[in-house]
Coordinates of C-alpha atoms (C1' of nucleotides) in Angstrom, one line a residue:
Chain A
X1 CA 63.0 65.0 130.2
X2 CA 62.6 64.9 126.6
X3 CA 59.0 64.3 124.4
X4 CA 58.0 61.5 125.0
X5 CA 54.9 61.8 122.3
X6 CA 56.2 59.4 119.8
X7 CA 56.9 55.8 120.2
X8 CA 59.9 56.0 119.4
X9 CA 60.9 58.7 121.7
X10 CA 59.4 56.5 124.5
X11 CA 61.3 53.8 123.1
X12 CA 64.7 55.6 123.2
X13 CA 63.8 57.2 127.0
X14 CA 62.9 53.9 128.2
X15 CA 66.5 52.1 126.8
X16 CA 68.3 55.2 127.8
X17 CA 67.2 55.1 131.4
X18 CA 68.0 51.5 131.6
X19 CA 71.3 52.4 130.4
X20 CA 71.7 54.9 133.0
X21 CA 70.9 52.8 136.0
X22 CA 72.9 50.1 134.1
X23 CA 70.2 47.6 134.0
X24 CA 71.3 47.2 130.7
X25 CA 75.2 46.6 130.1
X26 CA 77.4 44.8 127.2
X27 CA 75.3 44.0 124.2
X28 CA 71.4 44.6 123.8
X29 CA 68.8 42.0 123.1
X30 CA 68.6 41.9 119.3
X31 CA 66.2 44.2 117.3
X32 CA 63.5 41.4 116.9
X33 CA 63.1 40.8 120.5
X34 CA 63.3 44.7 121.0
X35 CA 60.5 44.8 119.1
X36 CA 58.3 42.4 120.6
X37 CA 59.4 43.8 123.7
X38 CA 58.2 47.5 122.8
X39 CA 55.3 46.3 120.5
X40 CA 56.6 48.8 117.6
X41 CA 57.7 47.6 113.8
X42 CA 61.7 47.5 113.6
X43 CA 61.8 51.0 111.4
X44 CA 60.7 52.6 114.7
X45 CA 62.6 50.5 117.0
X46 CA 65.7 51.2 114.7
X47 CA 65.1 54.4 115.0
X48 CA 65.0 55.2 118.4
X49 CA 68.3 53.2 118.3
X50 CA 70.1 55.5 116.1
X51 CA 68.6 58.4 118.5
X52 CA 70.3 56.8 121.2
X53 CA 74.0 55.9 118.8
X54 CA 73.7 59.6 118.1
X55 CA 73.5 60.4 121.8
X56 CA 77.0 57.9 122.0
X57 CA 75.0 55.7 124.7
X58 CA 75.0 52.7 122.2
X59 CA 76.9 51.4 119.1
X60 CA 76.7 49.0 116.8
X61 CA 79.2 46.2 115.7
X62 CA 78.5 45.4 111.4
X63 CA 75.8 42.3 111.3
X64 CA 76.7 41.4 115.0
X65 CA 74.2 43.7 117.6
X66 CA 73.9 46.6 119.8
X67 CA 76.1 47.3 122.6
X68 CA 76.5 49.7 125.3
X69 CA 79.4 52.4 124.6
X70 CA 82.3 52.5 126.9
X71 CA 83.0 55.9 128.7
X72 CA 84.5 58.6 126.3
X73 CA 88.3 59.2 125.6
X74 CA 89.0 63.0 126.9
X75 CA 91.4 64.4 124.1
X76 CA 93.0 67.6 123.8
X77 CA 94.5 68.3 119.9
X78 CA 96.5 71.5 121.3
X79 CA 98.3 69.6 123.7
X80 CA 101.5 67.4 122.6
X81 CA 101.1 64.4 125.0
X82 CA 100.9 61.3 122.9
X83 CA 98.2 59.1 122.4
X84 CA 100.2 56.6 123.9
X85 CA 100.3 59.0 127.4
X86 CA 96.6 60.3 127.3
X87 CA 94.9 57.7 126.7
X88 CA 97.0 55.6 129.8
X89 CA 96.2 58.1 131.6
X90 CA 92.8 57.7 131.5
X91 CA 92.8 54.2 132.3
X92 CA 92.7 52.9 128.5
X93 CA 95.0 50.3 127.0
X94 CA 96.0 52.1 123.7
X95 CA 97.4 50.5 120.5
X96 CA 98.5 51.5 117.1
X97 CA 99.0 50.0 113.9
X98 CA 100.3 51.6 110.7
X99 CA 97.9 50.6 107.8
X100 CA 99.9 52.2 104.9
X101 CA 102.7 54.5 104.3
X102 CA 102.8 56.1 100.4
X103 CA 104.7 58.9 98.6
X104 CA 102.2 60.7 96.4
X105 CA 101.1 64.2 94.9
X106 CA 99.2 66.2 97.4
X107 CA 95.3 66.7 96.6
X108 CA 94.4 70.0 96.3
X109 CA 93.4 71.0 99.7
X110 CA 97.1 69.8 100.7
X111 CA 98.4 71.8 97.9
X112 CA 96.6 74.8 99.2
X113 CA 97.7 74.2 102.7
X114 CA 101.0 73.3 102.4
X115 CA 101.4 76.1 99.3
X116 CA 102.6 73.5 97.7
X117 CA 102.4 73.0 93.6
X118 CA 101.2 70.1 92.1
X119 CA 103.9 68.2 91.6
X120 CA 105.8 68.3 94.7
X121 CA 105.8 64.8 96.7
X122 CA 104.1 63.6 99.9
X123 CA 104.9 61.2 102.1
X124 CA 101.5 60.3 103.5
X125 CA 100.6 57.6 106.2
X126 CA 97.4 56.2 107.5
X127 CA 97.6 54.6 110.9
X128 CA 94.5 53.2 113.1
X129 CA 94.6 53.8 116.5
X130 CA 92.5 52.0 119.1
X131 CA 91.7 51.6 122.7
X132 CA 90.1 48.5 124.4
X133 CA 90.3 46.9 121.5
X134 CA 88.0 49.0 120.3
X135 CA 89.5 51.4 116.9
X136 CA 88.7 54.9 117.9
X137 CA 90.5 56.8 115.2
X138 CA 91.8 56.4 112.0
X139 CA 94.5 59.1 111.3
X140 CA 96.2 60.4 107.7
X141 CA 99.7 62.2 108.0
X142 CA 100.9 64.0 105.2
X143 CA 104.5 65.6 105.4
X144 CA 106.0 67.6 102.8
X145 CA 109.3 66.2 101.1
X146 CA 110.5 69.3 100.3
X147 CA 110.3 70.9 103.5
X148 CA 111.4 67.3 105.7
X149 CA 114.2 66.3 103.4
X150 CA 114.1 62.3 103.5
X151 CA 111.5 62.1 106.0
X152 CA 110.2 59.0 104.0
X153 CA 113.4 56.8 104.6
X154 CA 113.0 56.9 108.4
X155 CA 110.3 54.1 110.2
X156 CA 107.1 56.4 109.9
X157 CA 105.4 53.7 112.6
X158 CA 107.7 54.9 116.0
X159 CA 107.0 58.6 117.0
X160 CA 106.7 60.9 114.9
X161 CA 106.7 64.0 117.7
X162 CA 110.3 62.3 118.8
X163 CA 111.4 62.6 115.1
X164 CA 110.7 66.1 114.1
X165 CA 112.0 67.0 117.3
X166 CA 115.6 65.0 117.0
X167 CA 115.8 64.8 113.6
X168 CA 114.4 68.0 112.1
X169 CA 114.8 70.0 115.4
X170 CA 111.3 71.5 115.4
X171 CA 111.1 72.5 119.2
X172 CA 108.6 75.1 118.3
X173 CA 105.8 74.4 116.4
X174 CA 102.2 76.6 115.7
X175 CA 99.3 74.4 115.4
X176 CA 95.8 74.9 113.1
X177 CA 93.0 72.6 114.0
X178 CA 89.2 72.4 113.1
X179 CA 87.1 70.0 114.3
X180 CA 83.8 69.4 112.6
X181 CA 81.3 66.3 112.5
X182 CA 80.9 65.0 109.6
X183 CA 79.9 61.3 107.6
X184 CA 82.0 58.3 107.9
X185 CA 82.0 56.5 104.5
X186 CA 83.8 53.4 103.3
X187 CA 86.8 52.6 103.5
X188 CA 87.4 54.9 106.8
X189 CA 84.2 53.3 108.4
X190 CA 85.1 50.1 107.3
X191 CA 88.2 50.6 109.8
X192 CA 86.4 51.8 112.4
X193 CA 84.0 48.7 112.5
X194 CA 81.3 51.1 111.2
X195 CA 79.2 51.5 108.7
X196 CA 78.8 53.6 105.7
X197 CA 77.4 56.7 106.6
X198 CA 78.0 56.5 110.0
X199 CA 78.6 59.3 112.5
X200 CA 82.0 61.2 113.0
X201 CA 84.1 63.9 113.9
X202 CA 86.7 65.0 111.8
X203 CA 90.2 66.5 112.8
X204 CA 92.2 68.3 110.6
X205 CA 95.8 69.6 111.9
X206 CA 98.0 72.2 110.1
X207 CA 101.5 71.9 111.8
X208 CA 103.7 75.0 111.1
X209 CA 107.7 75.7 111.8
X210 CA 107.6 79.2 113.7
X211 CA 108.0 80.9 110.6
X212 CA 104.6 80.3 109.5
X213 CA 105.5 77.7 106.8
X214 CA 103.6 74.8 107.2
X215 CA 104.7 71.1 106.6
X216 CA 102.3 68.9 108.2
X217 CA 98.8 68.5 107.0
X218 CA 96.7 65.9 109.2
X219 CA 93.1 64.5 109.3
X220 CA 91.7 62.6 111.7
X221 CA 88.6 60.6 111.7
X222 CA 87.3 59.5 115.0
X223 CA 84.0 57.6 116.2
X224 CA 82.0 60.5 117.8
X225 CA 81.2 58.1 120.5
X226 CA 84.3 58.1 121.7
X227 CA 85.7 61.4 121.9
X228 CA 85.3 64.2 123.8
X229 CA 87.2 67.5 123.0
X230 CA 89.0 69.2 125.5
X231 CA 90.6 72.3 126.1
X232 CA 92.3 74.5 128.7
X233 CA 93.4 78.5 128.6
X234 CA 94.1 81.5 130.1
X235 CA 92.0 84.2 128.5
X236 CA 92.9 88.1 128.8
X237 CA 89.5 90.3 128.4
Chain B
X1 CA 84.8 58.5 95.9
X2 CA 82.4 56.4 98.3
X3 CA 80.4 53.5 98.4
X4 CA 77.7 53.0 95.8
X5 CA 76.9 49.4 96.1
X6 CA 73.5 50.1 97.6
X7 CA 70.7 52.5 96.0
X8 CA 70.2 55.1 99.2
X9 CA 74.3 55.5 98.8
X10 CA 74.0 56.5 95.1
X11 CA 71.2 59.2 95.4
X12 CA 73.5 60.3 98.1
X13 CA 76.5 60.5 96.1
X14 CA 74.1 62.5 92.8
X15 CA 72.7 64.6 95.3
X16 CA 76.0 65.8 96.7
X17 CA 77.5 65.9 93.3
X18 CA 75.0 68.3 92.0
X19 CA 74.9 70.9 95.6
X20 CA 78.8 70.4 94.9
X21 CA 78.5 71.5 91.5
X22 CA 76.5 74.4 92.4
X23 CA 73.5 72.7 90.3
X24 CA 71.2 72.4 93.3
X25 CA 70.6 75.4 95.1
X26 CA 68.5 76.4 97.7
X27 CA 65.8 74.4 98.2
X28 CA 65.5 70.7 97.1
X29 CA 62.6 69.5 95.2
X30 CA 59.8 67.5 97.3
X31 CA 60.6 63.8 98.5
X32 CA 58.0 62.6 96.9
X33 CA 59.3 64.0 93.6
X34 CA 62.5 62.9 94.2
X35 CA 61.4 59.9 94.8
X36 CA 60.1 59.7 91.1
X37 CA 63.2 60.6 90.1
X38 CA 65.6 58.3 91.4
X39 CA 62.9 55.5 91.4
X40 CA 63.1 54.7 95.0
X41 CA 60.9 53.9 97.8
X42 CA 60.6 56.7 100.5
X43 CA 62.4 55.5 103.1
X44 CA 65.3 54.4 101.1
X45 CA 65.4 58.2 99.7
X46 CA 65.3 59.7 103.5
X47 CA 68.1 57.3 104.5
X48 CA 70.0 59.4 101.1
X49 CA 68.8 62.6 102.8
X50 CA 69.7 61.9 106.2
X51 CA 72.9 61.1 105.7
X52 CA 73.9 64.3 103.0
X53 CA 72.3 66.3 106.5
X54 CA 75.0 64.4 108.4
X55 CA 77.5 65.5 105.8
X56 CA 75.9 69.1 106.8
X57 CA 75.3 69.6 102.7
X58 CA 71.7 69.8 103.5
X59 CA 69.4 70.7 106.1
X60 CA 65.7 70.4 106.9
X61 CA 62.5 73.1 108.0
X62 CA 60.3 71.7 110.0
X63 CA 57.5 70.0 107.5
X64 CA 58.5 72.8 105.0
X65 CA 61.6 70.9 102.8
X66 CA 64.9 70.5 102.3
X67 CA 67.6 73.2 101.4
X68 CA 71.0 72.8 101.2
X69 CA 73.1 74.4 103.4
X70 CA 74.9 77.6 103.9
X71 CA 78.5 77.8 104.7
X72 CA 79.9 77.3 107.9
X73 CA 80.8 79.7 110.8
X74 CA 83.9 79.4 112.5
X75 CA 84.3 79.6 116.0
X76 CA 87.3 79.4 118.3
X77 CA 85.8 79.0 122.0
X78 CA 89.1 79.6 123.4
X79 CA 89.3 83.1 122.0
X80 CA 87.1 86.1 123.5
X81 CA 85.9 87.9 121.0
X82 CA 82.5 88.3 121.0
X83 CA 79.9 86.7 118.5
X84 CA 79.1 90.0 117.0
X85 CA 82.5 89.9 116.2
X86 CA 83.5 86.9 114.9
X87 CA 80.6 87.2 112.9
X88 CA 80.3 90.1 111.0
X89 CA 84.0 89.4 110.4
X90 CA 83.1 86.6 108.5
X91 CA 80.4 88.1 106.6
X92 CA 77.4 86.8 108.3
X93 CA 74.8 88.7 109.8
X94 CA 74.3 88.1 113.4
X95 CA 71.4 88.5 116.2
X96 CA 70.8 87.3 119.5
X97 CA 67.6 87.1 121.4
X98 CA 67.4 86.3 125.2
X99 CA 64.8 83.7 126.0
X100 CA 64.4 83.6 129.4
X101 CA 66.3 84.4 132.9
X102 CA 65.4 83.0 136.1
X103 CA 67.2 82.3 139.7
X104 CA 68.0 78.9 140.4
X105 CA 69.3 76.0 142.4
X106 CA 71.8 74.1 140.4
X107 CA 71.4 71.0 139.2
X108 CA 73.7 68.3 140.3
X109 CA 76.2 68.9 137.4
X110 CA 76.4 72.7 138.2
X111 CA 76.6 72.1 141.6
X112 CA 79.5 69.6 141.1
X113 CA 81.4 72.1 138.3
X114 CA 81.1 75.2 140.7
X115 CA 81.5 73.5 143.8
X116 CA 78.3 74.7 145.6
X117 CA 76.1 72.8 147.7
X118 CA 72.4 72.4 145.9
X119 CA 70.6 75.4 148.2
X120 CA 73.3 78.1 146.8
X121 CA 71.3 80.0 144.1
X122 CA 72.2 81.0 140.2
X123 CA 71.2 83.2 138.0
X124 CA 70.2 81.3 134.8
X125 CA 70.0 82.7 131.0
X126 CA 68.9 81.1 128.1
X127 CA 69.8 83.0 125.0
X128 CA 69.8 82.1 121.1
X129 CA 71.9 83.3 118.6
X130 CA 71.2 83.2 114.3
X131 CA 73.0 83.8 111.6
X132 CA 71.3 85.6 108.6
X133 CA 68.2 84.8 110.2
X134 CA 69.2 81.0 110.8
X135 CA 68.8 80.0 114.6
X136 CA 72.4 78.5 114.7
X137 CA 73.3 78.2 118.5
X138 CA 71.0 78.0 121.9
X139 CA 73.3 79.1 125.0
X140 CA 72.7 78.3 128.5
X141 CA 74.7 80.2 131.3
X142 CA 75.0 80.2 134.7
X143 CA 76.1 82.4 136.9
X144 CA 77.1 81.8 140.7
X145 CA 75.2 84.4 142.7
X146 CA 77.7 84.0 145.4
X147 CA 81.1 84.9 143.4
X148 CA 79.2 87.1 141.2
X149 CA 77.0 89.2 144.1
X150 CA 73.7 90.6 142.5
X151 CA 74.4 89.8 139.0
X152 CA 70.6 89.3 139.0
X153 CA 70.2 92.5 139.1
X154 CA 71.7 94.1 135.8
X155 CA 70.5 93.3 132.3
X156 CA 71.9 90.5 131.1
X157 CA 70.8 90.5 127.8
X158 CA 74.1 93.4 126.8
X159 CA 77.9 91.8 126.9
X160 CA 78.4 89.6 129.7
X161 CA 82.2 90.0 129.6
X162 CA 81.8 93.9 129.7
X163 CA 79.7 93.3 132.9
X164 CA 82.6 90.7 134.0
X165 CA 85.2 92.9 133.3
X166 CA 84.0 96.4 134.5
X167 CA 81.7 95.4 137.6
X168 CA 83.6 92.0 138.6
X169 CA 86.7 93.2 137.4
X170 CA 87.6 89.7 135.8
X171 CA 90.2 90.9 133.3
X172 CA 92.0 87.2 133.5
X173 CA 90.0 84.3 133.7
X174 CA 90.5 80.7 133.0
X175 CA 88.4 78.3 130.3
X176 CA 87.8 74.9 130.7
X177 CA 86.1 73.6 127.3
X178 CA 84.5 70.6 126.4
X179 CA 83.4 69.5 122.9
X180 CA 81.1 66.7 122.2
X181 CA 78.4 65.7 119.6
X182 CA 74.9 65.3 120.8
X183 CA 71.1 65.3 120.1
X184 CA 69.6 68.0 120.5
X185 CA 65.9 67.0 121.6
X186 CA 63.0 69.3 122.7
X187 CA 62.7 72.5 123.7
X188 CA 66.1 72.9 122.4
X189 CA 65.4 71.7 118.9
X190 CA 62.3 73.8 118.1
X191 CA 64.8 76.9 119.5
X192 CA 67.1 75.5 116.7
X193 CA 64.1 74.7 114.0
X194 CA 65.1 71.4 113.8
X195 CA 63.3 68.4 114.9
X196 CA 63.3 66.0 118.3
X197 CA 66.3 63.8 118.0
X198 CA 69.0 66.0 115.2
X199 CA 71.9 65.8 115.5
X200 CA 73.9 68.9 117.5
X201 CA 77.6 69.8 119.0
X202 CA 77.8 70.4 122.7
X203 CA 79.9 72.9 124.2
X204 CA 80.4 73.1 127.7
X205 CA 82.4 76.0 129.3
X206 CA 83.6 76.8 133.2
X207 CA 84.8 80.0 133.7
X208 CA 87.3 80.2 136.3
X209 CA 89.4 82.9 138.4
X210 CA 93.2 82.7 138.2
X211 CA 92.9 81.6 142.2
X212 CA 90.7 78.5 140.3
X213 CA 87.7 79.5 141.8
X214 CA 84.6 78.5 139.4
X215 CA 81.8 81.3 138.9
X216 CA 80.4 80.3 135.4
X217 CA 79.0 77.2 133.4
X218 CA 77.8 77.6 130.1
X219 CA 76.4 75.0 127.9
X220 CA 75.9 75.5 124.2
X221 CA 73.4 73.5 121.8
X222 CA 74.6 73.9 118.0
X223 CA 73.5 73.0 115.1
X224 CA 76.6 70.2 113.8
X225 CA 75.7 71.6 110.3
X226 CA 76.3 75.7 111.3
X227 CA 80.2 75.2 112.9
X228 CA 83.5 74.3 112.4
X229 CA 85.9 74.4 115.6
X230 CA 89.4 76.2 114.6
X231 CA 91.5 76.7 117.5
X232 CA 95.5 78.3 116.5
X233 CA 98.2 77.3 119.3
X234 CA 102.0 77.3 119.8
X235 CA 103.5 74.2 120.9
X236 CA 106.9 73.5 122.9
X237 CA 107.6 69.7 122.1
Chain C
dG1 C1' 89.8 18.9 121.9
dC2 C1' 90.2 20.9 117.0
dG3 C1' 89.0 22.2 112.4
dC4 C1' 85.6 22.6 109.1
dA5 C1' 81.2 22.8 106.8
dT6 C1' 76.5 24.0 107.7
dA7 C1' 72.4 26.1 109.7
dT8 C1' 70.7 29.9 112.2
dT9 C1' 70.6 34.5 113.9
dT10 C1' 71.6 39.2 113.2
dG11 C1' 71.6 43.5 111.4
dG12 C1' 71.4 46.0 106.6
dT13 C1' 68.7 47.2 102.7
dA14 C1' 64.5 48.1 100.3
dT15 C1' 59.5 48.2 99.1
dG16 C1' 54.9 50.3 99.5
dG17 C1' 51.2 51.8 101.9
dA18 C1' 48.8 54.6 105.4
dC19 C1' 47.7 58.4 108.3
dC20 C1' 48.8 62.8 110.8
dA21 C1' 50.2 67.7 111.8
dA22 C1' 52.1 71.6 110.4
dA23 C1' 53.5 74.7 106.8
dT24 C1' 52.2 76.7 102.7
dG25 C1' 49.4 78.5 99.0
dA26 C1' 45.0 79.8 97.0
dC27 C1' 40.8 82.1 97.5
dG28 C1' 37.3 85.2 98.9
dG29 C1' 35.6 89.1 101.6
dC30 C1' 36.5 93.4 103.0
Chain D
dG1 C1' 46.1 95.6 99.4
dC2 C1' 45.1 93.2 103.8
dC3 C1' 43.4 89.5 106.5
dG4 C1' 41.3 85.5 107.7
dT5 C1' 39.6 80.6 105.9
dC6 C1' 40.2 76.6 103.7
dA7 C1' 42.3 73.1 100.6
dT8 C1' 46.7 71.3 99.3
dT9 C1' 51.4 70.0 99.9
dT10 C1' 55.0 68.7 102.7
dG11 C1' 57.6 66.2 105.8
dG12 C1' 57.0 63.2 110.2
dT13 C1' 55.5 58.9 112.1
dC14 C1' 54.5 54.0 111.8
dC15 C1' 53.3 49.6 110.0
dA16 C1' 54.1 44.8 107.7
dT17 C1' 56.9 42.4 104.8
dA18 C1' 60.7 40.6 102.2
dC19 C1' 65.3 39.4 101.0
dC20 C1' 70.4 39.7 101.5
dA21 C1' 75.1 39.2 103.6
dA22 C1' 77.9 38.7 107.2
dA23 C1' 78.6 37.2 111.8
dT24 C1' 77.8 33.6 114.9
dA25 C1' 76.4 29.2 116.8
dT26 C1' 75.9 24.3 115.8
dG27 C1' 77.2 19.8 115.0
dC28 C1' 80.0 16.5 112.7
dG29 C1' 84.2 14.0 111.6
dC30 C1' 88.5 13.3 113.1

DNA sequence: GCGCATATTTGGTATGGACCAAATGACGGC
DNA sequence: GCCGTCATTTGGTCCATACCAAATATGCGC
């Protein structure tokens, strides 16, 4: 059990228990009646609220309320199953929808990834990717032009694990990923039904041919209420 | 470039300019001050404040100030080498202190992980870890008494993979990791000297046999501002 | 029943003041 | 120079209030 010294720590045990024994389900009472409820001013009611979005047992929908977060989306970035397949798998109905698709000059941190130079082109993508109904992810692909000739004339919104695989025949690939949390800002959160400043974990994917040349630099910007990371091996001591 | 429609969200974005810029360094001046400064109220400066320690640009001591952060360790839970290690590798200096060790029942999670019926016992250590004298990490690990026989009884505060390895002879063993972000709340937060309700990454570990027999669950309580994941793979599409 | 304008409710932003506890710094005695 | 004591500074908690913008509910006309 955690201190309880503070109101709003009592406030935040007392919701969170409710929540646990599912007295409380779907959206919360609004923060007015919260208060009245709790006898505390809404600064301390909100934040006991914000303990508990941190703890990913509530979020919040802009101007609208509080509700209840669904059960957490298991994800492994090492693995290649689709979204489509992991996310069905775990009882979710997924969905996908490309925002924007863009040939550009890579920022630096691409160029320094992808050793590219300035001036070589990008073909960058930003797709959202939801389950529920709910957006869960909003994801930026960045492949190099020089090393997938064309790769912008093909339909960026089918597979794109199907097309390096049939078209560029990368059977083989080495994979870099960190994940960190981080800050959601505008216009990310805005697609994520957030707010500025919220809460997130970031993703960010280095996909390399088995030479070591990379060609693929991805970022990934999910909820952190809805993700859990996770991961399988076989270590050798 | 964010959002700087409101007042808390352009402090933030001076602030972060100037740590970027290397003009703020170490620690910050007062709130109060900086309240002066940017002629806003205090709340509206902490909402600036709390967000840049979201960002992990800055960090707090307990009633003492703000300082902005170091850089980040990187950690790949799926590889063994040791925290000294990975450390010192990266230029940081590491120490570890153990806390506590006691002989347990499990708790229903354990239990349920391990697959041992509440009465089996464990042998429980709770260790924490720093990084140039920065508390970054509080670990948690279990052992099961009954695949592990009188591991109680050596000193668990040396390597617990040279222990696994020589006396258990575990040379192969299987990970199962999660990855989550959490608050971290008290005890665990003063371990960390950070406050009741921060915001923390949570990684849980079971240690298996090749036959798939669990013997070990580890929980780790970070700091979100001290770590970045990486994790390196090969992939067959 | 449907569409649209309007009123209401909701969270989001922001102010300013108050008091507390712990950390820090200054001071004095030794 | 060291070690306690005490005053000051600092962030941590909490309150009451106000106004705004967007989401939602309401009710009217058709």
């Amino acid at each position: 059990m955690s201190d309880t010294s503070y109101a709003y720590a009592q406030v935040r045990e007392t919701i969170s228990q409710q929540i646990a024994e599912q007295k409380l389900t779907g959206n919360l009472p609004s923060e007015r009646e919260l208060c009245a409820t709790y006898d505390v001013a809404r600064s301390t009611l909100r934040q006991a609220l914000g303990q508990l979005e941190h703890m990913g047992l509530i979020y919040r929908k802009n101007r609208s309320g509080w509700y209840v977060c669904p059960r957490k989306l298991k994800y492994d970035p090492m693995q290649h199953t689709s979204f489509l397949q992991y996310t069905t798998a775990q009882g979710f109905q997924p969905s996908t929808k490309l925002v924007e698709q863009k040939k550009q000059k890579p920022c630096k941190e691409i160029a320094n990834a992808l050793e590219l130079d300035g001036r070589t082109s990008l073909t960058s993508i930003l797709r959202v990717r939801s389950v529920d109904g709910r957006t869960v992810v909003v994801e930026e692909l960045n492949f190099s032009n020089k090393h997938l000739p064309n790769i912008d004339k093909h339909d960026l919104s089918l597979s794109i694990s199907v097309l390096l695989k049939n078209t560029y025949h990368h059977h083989n690939v080495l994979y870099d990923i960190a994940v960190e949390s981080c800050c959601l800002f505008n216009p990310i959160a805005q697609y994520l039904n957030t707010y500025d400043g919220a809460l997130g974990l970031k993703v960010t994917r280095i996909v390399r041919d088995l030479e070591g040349t990379a060609f693929e630099f991805d970022r990934e910007y999910w909820r952190h209420d809805a993700l859990m990371i996770e991961n399988k091996a076989k270590l050798h001591f």
